PDB file of C-alpha atoms in Angstrom:
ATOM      1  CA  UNK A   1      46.437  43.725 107.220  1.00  0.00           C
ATOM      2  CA  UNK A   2      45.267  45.420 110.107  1.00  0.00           C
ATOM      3  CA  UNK A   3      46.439  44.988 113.520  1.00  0.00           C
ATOM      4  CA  UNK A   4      44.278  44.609 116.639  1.00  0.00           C
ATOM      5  CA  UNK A   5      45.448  47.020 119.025  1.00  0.00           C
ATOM      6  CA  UNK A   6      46.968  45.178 121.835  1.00  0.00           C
ATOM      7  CA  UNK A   7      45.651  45.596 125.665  1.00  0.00           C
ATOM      8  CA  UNK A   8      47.292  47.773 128.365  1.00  0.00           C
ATOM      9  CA  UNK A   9      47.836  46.151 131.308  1.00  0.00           C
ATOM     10  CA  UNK A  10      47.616  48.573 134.278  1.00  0.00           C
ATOM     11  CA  UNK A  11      49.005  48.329 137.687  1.00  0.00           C
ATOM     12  CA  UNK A  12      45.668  46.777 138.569  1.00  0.00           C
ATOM     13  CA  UNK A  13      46.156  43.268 136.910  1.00  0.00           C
ATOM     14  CA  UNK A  14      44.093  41.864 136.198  1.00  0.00           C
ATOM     15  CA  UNK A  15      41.117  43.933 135.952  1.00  0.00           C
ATOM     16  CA  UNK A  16      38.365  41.792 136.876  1.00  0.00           C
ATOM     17  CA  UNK A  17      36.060  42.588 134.120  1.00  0.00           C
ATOM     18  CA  UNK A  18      37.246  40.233 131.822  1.00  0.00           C
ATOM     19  CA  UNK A  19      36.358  37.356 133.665  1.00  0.00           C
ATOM     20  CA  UNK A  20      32.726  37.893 133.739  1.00  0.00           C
ATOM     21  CA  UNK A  21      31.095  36.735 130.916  1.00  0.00           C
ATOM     22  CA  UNK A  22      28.822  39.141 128.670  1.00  0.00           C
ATOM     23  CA  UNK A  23      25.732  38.812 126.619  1.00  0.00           C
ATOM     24  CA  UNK A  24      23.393  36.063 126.916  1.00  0.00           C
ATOM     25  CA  UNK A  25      25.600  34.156 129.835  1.00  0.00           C
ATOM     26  CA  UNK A  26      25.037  36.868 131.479  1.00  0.00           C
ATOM     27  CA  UNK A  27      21.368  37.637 131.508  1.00  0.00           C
ATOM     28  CA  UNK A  28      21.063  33.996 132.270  1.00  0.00           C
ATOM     29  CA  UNK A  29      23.331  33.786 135.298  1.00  0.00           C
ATOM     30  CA  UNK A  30      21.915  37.017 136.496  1.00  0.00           C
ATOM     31  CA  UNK A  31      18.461  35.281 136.219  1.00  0.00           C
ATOM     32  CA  UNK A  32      19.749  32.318 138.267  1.00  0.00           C
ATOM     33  CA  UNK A  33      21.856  34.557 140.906  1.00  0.00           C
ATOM     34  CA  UNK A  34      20.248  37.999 141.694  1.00  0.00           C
ATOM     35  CA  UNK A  35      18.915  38.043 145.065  1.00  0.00           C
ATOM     36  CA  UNK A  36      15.908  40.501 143.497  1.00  0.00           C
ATOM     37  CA  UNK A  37      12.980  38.124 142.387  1.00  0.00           C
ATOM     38  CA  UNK A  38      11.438  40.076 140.323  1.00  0.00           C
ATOM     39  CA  UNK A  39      14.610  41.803 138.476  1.00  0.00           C
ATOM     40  CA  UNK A  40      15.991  37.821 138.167  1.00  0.00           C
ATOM     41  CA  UNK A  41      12.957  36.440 136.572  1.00  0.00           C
ATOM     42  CA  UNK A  42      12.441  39.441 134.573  1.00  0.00           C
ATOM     43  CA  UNK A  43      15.902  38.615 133.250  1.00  0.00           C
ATOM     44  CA  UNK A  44      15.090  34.955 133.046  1.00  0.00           C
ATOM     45  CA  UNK A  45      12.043  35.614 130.824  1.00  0.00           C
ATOM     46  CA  UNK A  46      14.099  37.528 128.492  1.00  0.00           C
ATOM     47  CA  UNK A  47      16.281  35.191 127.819  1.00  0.00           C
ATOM     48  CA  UNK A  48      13.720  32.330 127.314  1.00  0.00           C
ATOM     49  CA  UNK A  49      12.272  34.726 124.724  1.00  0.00           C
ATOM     50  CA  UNK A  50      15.427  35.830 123.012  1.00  0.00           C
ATOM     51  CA  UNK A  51      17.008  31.892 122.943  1.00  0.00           C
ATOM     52  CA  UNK A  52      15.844  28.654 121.798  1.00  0.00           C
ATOM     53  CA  UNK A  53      16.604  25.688 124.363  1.00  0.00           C
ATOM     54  CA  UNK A  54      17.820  23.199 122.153  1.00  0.00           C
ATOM     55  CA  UNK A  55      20.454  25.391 120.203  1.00  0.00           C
ATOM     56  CA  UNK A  56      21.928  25.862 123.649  1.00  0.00           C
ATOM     57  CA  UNK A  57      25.305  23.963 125.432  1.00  0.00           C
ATOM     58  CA  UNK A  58      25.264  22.307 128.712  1.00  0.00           C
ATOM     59  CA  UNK A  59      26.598  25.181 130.582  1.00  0.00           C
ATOM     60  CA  UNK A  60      23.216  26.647 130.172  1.00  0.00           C
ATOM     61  CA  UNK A  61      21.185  23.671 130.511  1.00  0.00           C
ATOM     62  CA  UNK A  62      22.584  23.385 134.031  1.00  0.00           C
ATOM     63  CA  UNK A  63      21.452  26.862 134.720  1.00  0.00           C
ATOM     64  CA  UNK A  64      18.214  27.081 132.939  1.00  0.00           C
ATOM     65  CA  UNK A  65      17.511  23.851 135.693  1.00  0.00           C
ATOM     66  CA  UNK A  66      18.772  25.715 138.700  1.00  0.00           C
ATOM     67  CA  UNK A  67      16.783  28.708 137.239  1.00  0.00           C
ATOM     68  CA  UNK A  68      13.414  26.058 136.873  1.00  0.00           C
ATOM     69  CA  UNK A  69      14.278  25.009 139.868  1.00  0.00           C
ATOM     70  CA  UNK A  70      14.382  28.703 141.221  1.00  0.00           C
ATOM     71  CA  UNK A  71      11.260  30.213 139.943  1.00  0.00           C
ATOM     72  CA  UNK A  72       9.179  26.983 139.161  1.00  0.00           C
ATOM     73  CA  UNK A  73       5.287  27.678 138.376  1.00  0.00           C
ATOM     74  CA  UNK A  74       6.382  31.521 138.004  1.00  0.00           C
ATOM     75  CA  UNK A  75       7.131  30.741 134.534  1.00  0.00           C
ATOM     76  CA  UNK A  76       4.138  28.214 133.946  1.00  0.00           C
ATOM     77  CA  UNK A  77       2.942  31.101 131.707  1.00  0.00           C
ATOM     78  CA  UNK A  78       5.539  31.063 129.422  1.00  0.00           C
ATOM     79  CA  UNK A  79       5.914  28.857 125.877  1.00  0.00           C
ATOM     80  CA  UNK A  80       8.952  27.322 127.330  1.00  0.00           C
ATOM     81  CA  UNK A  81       7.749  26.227 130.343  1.00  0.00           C
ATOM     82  CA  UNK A  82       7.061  22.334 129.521  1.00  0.00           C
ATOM     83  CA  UNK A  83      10.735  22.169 127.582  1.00  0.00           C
ATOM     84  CA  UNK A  84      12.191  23.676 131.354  1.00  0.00           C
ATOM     85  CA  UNK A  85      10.760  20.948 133.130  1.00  0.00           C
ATOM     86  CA  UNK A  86      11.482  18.396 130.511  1.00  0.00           C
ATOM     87  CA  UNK A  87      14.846  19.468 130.548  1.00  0.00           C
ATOM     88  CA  UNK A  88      15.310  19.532 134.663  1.00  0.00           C
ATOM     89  CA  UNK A  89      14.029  15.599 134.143  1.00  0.00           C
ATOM     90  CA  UNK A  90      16.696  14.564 131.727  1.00  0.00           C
ATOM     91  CA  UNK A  91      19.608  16.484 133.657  1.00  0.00           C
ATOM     92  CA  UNK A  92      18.371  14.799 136.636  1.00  0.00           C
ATOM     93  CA  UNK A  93      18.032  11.434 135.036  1.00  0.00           C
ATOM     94  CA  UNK A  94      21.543  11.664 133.558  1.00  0.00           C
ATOM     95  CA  UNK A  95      23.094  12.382 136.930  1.00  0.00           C
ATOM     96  CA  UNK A  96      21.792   9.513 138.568  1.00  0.00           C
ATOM     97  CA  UNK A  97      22.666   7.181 135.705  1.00  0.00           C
ATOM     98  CA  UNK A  98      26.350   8.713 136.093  1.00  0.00           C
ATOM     99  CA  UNK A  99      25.790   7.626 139.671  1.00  0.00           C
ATOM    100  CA  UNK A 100      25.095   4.488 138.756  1.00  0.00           C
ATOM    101  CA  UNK A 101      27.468   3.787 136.683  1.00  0.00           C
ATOM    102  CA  UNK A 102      30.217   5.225 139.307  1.00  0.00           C
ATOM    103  CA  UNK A 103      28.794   3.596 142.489  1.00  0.00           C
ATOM    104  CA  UNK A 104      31.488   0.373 141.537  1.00  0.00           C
ATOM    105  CA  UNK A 105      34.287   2.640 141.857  1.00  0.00           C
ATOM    106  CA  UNK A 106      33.486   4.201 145.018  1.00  0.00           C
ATOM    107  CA  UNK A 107      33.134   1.304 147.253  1.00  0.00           C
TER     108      UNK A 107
END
């Protein structure tokens, strides 16, 4: 059986790094958050090449609208494009059904 080895914490607790999340969350909120166009579409790209939409979770749907949103007919050129702006539709459909369906409870 081997044993993991177990984490040092430092006087600097805790170390910030492990909050931010790695690997394709992170090329996808960088794409959605970098104040350089060109580096966060560039990074945005990527990721719509490297990742299918519909495999995805809604944490990422909600950014892959914000990022439609964001770089709009910039990415006309890409294959996943027309799934982007379907997907911006249904995420804004589903909000305003929620809406809807709340409005009783708020007045």
């Amino acid at each position: 059986m081997n044993a993991t080895p177990v984490r040092r914490i430092g006087r600097r607790f805790p170390d910030y790094g492990w909050s931010w999340p790695t690997g394709q969350l992170d090329l996808l909120l960088k794409a959605a958050l970098l104040s350089d166009e060109d580096a966060a579409a560039a990074c945005a790209a990527r990721w719509l090449d490297e990742n299918d939409i519909d495999l995805v979770s809604f944490r990422e749907h909600r950014l892959l609208a914000a990022i439609s949103d964001r770089f709009g007919r910039k990415l006309a050129g890409h294959a996943a494009h027309p799934r982007l702006v379907g997907l911006q539709k249904m995420l804004w459909t589903k909000s305003r059904m929620a809406m809807r369906e709340a409005e009783p409870a708020l007045k």
